[in-house]
Coordinates of C-alpha atoms and ligand atoms in Angstrom, one line a residue:
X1 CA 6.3 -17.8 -7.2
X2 CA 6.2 -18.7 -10.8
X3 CA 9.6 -19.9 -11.5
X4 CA 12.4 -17.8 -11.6
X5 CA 16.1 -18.3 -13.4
X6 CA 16.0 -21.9 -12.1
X7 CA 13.3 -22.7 -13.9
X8 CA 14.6 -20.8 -17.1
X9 CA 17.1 -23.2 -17.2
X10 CA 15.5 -26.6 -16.6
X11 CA 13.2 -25.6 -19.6
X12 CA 16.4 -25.1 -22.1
X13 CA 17.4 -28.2 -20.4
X14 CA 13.7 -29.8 -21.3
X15 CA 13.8 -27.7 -24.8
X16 CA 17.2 -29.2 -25.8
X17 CA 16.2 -32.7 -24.7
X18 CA 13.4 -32.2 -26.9
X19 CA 15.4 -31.5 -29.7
X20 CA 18.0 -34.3 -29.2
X21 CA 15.1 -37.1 -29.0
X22 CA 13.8 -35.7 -32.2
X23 CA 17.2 -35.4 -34.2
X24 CA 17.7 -39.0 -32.7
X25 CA 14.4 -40.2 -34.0
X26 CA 14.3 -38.9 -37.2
X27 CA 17.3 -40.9 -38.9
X28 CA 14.9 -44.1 -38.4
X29 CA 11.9 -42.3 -39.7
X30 CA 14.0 -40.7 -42.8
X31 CA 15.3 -44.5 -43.6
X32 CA 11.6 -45.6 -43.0
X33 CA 10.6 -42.9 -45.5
X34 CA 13.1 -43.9 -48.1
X35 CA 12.4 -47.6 -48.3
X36 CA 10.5 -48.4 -51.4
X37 CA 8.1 -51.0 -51.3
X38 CA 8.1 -54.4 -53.0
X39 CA 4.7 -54.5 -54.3
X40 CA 4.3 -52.3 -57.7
X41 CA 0.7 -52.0 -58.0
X42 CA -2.0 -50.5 -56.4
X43 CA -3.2 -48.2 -53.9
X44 CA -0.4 -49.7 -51.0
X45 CA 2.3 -49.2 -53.8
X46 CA 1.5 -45.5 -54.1
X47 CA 0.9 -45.0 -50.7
X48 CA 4.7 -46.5 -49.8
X49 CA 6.4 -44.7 -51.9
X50 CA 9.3 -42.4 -50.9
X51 CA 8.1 -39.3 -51.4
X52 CA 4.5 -40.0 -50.5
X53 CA 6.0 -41.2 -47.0
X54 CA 7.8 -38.4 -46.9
X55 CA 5.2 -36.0 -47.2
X56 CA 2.6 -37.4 -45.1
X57 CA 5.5 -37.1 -42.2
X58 CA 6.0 -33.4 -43.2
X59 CA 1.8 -33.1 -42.9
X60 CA 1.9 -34.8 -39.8
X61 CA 4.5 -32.7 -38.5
X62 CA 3.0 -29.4 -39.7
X63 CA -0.1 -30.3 -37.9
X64 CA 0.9 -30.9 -34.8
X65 CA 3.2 -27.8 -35.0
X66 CA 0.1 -25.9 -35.8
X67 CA -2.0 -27.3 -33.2
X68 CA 0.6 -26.5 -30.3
X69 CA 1.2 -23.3 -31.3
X70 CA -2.1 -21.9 -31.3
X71 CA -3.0 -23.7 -28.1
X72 CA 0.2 -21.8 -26.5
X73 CA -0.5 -18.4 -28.1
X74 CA -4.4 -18.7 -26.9
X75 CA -2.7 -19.9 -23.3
X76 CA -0.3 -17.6 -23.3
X77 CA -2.8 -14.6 -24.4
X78 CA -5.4 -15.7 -21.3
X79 CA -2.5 -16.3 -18.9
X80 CA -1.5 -12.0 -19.6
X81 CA -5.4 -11.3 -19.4
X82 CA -5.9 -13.2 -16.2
X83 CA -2.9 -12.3 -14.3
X84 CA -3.7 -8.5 -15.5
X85 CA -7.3 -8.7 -14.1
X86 CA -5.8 -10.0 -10.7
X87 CA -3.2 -8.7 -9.6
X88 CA -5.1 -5.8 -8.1
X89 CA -7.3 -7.7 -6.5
X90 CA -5.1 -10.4 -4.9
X91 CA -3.2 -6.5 -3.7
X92 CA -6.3 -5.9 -1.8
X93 CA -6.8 -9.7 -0.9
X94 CA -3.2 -9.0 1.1
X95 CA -3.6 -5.7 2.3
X96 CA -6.6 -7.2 4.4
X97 CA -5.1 -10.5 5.6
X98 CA -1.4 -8.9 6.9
X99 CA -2.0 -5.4 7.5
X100 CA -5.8 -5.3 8.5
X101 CA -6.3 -8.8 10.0
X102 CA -3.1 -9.5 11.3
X103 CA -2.2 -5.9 12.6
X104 CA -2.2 -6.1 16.2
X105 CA -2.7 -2.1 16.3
X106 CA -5.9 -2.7 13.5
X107 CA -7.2 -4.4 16.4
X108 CA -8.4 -1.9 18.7
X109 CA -9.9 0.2 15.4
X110 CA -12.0 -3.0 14.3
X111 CA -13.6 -3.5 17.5
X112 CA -14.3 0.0 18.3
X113 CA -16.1 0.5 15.0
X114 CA -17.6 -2.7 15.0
X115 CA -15.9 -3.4 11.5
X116 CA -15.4 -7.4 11.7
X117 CA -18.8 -8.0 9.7
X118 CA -17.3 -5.3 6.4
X119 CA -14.1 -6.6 6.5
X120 CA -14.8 -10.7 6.9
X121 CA -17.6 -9.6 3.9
X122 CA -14.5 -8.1 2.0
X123 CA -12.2 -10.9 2.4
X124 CA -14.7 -13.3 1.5
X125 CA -15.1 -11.5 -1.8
X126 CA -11.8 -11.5 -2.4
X127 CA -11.1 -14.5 -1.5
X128 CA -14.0 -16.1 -3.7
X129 CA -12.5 -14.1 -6.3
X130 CA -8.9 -15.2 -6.0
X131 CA -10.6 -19.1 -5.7
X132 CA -12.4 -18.6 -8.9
X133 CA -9.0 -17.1 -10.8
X134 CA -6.9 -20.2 -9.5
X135 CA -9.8 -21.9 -10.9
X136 CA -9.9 -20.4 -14.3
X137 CA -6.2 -20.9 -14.9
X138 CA -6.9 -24.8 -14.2
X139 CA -9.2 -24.7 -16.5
X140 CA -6.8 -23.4 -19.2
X141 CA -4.4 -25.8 -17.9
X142 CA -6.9 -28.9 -18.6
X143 CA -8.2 -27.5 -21.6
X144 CA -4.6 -26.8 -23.3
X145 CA -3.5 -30.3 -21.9
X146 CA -6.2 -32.0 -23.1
X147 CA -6.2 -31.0 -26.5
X148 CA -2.3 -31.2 -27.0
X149 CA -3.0 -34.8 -25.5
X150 CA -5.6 -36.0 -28.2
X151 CA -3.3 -34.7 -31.0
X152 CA -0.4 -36.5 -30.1
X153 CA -2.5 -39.9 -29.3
X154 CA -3.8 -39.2 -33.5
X155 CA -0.2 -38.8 -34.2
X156 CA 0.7 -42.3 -32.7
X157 CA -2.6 -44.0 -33.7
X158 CA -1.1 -42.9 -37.8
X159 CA 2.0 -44.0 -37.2
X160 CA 1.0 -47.1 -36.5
X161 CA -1.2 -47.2 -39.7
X162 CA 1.4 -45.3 -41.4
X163 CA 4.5 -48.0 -40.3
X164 CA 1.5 -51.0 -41.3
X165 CA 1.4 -49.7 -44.8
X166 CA 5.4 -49.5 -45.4
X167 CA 4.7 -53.0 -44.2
X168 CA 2.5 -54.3 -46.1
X169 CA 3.3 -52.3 -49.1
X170 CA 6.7 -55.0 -48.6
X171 CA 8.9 -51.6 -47.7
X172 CA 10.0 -53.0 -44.5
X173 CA 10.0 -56.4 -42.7
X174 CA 7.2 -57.3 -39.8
X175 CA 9.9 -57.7 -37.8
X176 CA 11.0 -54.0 -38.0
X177 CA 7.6 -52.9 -37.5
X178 CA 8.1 -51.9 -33.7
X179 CA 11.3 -50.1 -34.5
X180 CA 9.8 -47.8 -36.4
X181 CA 6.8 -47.3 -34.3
X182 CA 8.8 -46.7 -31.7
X183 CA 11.0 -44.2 -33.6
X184 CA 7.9 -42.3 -34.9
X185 CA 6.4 -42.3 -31.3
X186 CA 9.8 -40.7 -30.1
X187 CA 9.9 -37.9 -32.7
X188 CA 6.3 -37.3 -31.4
X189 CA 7.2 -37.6 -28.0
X190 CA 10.2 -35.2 -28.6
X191 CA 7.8 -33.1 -30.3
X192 CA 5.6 -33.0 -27.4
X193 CA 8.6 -32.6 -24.9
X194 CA 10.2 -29.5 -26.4
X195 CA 6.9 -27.7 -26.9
X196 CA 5.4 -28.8 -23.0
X197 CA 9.0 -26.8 -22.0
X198 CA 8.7 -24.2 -24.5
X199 CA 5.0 -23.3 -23.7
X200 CA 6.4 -22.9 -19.5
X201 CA 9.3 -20.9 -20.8
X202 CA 6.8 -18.4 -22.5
X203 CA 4.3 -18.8 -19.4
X204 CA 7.4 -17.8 -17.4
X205 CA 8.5 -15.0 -19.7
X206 CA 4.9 -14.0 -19.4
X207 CA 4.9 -13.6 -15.6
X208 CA 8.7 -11.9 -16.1
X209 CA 7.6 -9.5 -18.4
X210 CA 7.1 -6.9 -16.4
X211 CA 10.0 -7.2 -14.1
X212 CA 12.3 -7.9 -16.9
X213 CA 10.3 -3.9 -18.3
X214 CA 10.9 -2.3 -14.5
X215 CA 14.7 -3.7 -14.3
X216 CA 15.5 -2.4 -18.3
X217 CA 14.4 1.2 -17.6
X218 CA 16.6 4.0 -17.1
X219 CA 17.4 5.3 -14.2
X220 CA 15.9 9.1 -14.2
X221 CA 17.5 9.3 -10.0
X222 CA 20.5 11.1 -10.6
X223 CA 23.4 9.1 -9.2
X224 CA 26.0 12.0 -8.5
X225 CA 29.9 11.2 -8.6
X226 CA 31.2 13.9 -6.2
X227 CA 32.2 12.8 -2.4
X228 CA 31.0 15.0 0.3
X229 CA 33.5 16.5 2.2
X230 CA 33.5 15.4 6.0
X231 CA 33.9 18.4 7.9
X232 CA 34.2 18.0 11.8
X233 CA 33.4 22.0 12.0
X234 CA 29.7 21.1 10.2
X235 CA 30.0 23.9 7.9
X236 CA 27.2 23.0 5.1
X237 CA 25.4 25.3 3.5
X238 CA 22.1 24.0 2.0
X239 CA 20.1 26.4 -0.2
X240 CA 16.9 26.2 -2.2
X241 CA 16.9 28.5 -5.5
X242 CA 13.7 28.5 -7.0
X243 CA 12.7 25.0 -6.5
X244 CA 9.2 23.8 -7.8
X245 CA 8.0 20.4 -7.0
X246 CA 5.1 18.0 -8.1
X247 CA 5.0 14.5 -7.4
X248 CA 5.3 11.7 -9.7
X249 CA 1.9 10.6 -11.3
X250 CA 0.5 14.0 -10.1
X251 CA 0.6 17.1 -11.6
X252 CA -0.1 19.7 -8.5
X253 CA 2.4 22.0 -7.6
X254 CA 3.5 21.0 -3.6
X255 CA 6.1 23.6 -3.7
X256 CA 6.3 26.7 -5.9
X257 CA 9.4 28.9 -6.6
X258 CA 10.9 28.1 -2.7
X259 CA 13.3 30.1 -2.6
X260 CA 15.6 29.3 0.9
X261 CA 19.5 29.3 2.8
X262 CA 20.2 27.6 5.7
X263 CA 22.0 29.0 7.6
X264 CA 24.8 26.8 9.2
X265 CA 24.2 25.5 12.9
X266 CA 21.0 27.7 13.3
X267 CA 17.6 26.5 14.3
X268 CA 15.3 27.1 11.9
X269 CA 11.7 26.3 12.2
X270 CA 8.9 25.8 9.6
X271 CA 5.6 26.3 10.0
X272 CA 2.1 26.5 8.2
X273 CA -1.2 25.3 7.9
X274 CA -1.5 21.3 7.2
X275 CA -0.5 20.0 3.7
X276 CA 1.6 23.4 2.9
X277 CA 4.2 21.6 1.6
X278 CA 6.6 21.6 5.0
X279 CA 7.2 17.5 5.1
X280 CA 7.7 18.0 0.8
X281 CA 10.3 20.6 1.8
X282 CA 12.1 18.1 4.3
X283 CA 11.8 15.2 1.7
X284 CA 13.8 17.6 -1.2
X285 CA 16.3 18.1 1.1
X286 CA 16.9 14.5 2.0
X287 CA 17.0 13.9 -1.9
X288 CA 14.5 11.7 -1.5
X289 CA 13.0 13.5 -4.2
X290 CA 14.3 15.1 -6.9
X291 CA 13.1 18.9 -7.2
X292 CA 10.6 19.1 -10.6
X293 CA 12.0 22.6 -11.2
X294 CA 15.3 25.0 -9.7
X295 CA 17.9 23.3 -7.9
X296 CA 19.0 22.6 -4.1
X297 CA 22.7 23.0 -3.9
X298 CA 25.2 22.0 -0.8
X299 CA 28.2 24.5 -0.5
X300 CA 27.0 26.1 -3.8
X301 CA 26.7 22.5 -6.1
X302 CA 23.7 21.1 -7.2
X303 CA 23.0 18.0 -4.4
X304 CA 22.2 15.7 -7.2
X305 CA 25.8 15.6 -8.4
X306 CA 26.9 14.5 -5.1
X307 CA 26.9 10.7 -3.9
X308 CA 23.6 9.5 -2.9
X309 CA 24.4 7.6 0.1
X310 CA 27.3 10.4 1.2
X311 CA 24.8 13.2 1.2
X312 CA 22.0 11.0 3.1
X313 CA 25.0 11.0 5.5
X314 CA 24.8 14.8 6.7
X315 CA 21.0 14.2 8.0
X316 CA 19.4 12.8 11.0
X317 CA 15.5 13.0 10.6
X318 CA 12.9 12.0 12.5
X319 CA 9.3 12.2 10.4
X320 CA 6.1 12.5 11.6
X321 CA 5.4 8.6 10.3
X322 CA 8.8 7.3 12.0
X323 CA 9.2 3.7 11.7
X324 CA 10.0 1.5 14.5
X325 CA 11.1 -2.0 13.6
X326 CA 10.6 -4.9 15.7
X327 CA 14.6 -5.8 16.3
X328 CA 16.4 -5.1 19.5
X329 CA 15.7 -1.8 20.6
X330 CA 19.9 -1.1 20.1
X331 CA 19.6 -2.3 16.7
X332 CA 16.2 0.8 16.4
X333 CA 18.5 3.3 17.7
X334 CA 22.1 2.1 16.0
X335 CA 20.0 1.5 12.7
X336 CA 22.7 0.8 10.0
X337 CA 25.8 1.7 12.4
X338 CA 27.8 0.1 15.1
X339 CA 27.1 -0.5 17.9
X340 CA 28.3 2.0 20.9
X341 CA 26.5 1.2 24.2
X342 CA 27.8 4.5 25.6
X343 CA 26.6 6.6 23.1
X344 CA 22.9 4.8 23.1
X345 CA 22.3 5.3 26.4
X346 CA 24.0 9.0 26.2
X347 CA 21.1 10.0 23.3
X348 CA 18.5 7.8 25.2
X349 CA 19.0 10.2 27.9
X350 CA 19.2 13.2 25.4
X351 CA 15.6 12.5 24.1
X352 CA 14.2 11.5 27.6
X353 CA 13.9 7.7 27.0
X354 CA 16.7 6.4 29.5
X355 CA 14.6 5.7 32.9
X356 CA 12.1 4.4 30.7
X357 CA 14.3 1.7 28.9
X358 CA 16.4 1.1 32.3
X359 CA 13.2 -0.6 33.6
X360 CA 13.0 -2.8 30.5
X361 CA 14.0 -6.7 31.2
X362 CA 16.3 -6.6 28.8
X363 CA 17.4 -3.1 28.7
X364 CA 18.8 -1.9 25.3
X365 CA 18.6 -5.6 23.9
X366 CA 15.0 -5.9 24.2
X367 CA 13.1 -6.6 21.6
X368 CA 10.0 -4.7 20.2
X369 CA 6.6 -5.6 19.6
X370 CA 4.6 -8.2 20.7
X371 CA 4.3 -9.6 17.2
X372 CA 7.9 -11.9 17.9
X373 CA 8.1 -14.3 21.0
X374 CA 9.4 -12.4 23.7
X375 CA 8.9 -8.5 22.7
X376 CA 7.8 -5.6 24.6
X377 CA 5.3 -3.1 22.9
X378 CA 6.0 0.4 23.5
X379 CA 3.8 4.0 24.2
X380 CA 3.8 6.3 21.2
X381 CA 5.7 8.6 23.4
X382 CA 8.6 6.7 24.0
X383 CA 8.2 5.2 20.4
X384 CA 8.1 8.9 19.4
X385 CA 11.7 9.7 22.3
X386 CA 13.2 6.7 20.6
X387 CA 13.0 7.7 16.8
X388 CA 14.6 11.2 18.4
X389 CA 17.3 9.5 20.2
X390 CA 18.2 7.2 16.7
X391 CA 18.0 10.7 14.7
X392 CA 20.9 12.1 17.3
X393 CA 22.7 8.5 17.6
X394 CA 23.8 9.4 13.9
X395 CA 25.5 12.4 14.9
X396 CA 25.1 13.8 11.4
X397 CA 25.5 17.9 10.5
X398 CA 21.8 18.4 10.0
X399 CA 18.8 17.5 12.6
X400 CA 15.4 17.8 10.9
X401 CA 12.9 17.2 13.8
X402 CA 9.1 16.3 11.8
X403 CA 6.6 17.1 14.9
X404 CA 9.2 15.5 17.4
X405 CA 7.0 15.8 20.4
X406 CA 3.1 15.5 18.8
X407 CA 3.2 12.3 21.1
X408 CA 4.6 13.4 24.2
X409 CA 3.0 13.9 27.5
X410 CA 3.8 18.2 28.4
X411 CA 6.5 16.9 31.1
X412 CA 8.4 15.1 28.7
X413 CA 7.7 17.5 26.0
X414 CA 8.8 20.3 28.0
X415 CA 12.4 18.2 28.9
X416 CA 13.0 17.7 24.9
X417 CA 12.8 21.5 24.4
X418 CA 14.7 22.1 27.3
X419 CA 17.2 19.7 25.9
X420 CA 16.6 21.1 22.4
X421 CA 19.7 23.4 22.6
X422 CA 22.0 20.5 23.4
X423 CA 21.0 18.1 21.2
X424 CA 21.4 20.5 18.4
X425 CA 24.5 21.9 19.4
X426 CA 26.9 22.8 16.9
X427 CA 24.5 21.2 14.2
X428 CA 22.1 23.2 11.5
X429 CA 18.7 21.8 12.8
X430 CA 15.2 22.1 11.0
X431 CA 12.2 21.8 13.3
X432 CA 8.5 21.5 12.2
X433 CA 5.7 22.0 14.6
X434 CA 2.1 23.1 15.2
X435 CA 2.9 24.0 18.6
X436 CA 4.0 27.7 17.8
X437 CA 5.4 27.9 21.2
X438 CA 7.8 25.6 20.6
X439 CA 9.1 27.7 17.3
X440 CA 10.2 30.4 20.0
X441 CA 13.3 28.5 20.6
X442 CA 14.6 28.6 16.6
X443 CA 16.7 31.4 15.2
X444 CA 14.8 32.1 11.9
X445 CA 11.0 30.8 11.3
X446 CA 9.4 29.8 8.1
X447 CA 6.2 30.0 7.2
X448 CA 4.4 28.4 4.4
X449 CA 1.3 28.6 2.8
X450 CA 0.2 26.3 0.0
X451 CA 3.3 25.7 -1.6
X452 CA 5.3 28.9 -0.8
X453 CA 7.3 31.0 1.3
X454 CA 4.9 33.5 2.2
X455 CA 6.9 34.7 5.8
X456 CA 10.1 34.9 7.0
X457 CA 11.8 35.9 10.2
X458 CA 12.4 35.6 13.8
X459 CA 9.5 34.9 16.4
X460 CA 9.1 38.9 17.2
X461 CA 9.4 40.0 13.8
X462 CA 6.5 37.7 12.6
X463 CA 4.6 39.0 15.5
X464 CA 5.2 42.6 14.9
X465 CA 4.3 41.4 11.3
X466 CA 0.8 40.9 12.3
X467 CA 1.0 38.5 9.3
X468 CA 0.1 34.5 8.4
X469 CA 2.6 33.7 11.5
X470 CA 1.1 36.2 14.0
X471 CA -2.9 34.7 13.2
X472 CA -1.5 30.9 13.9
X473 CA 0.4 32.1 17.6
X474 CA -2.9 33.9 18.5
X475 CA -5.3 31.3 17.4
X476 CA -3.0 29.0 20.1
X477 CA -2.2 31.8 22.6
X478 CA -5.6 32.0 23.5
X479 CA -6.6 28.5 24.6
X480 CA -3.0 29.3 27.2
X481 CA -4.7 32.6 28.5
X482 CA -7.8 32.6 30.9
X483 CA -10.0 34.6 28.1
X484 CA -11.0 31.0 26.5
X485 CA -12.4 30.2 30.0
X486 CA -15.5 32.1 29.4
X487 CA -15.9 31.0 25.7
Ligands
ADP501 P1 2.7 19.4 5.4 O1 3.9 18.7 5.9 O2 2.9 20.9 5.3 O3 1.5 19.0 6.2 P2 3.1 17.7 3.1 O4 4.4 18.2 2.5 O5 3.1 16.5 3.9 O6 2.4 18.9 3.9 O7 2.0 17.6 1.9 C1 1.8 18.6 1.0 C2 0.9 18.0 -0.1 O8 1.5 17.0 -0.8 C3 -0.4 17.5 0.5 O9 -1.5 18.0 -0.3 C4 -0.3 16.0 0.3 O10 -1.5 15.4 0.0 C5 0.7 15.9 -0.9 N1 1.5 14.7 -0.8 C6 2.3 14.3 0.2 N2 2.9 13.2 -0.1 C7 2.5 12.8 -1.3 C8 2.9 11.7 -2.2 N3 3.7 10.8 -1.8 N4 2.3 11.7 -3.4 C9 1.4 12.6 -3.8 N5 1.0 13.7 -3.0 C10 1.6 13.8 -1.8

């Protein structure tokens, strides 16, 4: 918004033709300088000499220097203070106009709760506020204009009285009197020029500043250098040794000491009470974290020394927050590979969503959401089958499955279990749920408990356990069993 490398380079442009006009200029006003008048007495003979001339144009100069520099420092110093003050505020000036006001699912909240009167209160504020900021930077604007204005008028209103003495001191004809006026008025102009552009390449700077900061810090995301080898037989090993975790800006342990193998093509689940660190866990092992303490390691080296994007490769994940775009549902399920109509409709069908995109108009090329001409909105269920079915379109070694069926009515939830085997076949597959039921088709559950591994086993072990697992399956078993009826 506030220039950019284009207008960088039209103020060297401006700055340079500043320059030029005042190099060009000042040959006239140096001869101007040097001409000695013809009169030898008197105050006009004194005041025309060479190096009296020569100094006044120095003063003059060092005036106006002075004056626009401490008009763009002061401008420059406000322009920092304002912008800091704002930009929070023109943050939450946005956040209510396109995700509150303009979100067609914000909607139905806003009515319910009668909100319309806080928020319309909210965005008045804000916007009062953001009307009196643009308002206060005008006023710099006029202020800073105004003032760099008057000086140059005094500088032209001088050498007008200046070129009238070397006049009528006898230093120079009447004739020449315009010439040098005119030369004096174009070092002043040229003055004038190079500092307007100078003062919008520091305002530019200013606004830069912090990009220019974010783009010149290092890197702390490890980059990695090692391919990962594509194996058709899927035989990864992932394994957390000791890993510790905090996130950045926070210094609360999510994970502690997680110490965990999995096991090629086996269906692990994890489990545990809500914010236990399972969705922490997930995000560590699609490296989209880096672990504070301990190291994750694929076929025995650390992940992080592995290419980024190569080791993204060996996951398909659906989270509990899946995203949707609003694209072609093909393009949704494809996401950043080609396009293979047999295998989208093959994984539609895997995760339970074929009959329901048949009977769209436009079948795989219909578009989603409402918010573009034309789309179709969808249910959270088949929202929730069509982030499954672009998890299994990838076709990648690992499945991690972030409360895959939370939105699902029991029929269709019931067919993705059923299908659960298949879809993970031959794949290592990590399933979290808080339907404990559901954790009775994995080889190996985990349980954790504010940051750690506190149980680990099959289903019947953690029963016979009696443990954190076995309280969690009873506190569910008994809303199945006809005991709750009477409670
Ligand atoms: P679970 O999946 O077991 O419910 P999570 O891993 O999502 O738990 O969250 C564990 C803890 O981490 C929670 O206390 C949550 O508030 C915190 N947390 C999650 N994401 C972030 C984040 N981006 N920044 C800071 N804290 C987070």
């Amino acid at each position: 918004m506030y220039g950019g490398l284009e207008s960088v380079v039209d103020s060297y442009h401006g700055i340079l033709a500043g320059l030029l006009n005042m190099a060009a200029a000042l040959g006239l006003v140096a001869a101007l300088c040097m001409r000695r008048p013809s009169v030898q007495e008197g105050v006009l003979a004194l005041a025309a000499q060479p190096w009296v001339s020569a100094l006044t144009i120095v003063l003059f100069a060092c005036i106006l220097s002075v004056i626009h520099v401490r008009i763009n420092s002061q401008s420059m110093k406000n322009t920092k203070a304002y912008l800091q003050d704002h930009t929070g505020m023109e943050l939450r000036l946005s956040y209510l106009l396109d995700r509150v006001a303009g979100s067609f699912n914000a909607a139905k909240v806003v009515r319910i709760y009668d909100m319309k009167d806080m928020l319309m209160g909210n965005i008045t504020k804000y916007n009062q506020q953001s009307k009196e900021f643009y308002g206060g930077m005008c006023d710099m604007t006029r202020t800073k204009n105004f003032v760099s204005g008057r000086a140059n008028s005094f500088f032209v209103v001088c050498s007008y009285l200046f070129v009238a003495v070397k006049v009528l001191a006898g230093a120079v004809s009447v004739g020449s009197f315009t010439q040098y006026v005119g030369a004096l008025t174009k070092l002043s102009g040229g003055f004038g020029q190079y500092s307007w552009f100078n003062d919008r390449l520091s305002q530019i700077i200013t606004y830069m500043g912090d990009f220019l900061e974010l783009m010149g810090r290092e890197n702390c995301h490890a980059g990695g250098s090692i391919p990962v080898e594509k194996r058709l037989d899927g035989e990864y090993e992932i394994e957390f040794k000791d890993v510790s975790f905090h996130y950045p800006g926070s210094q609360d342990m999510i994970l502690e000491h997680v110490n965990c193998r999995l096991d090629m093509k086996n269906k692990l689940a994890l489990v545990g009470k809500n914010g236990a660190g399972k969705t922490t866990f997930v995000k560590l092992l699609c490296r989209l974290y880096e672990p504070t303490d301990g190291v994750i390691t694929l076929n025995g080296i650390d992940i992080r020394r592995y290419r980024e994007e190569e080791y993204r490769e060996l996951f398909g994940v659906v989270f509990q927050d899946f995203k949707l775009f609003s694209f072609p549902l093909w393009q949704n399920l494809a996401a950043g590979y080609a396009r293979d109509e047999k295998k989208i409709w093959e994984n539609l069908e895997k995760a339970g969503a074929g009959e329901f995109v048949k009977g769209l108009p436009q079948g795989i090329d219909t578009l989603l959401f409402k918010d573009k001409e034309g789309g179709v909105d969808v249910s959270g269920g088949e929202a929730q089958k069509l982030a499954l079915a672009r998890a299994l379109y990838k076709d990648a070694p690992f499945v991690v499955l972030d409360e895959p069926t939370a939105a699902l009515d029991p029929i269709s939830e019931a067919q993705v279990y059923e299908s659960f085997h298949e879809m993970v076949r031959d794949k290592t597959s990590i399933y979290i749920s808080h339907r404990m039921s559901s954790c009775r088709f994995c080889d190996d559950i985990v349980v954790f408990d504010d940051g750690k591994i506190v149980e680990r086993g099959s289903h019947e072990e953690l029963l016979a356990a009696g443990g954190c697992y076995a309280g969690m399956w009873n506190a569910q078993a008994k809303y199945y069993t006809e005991d709750c009826a009477g409670e």
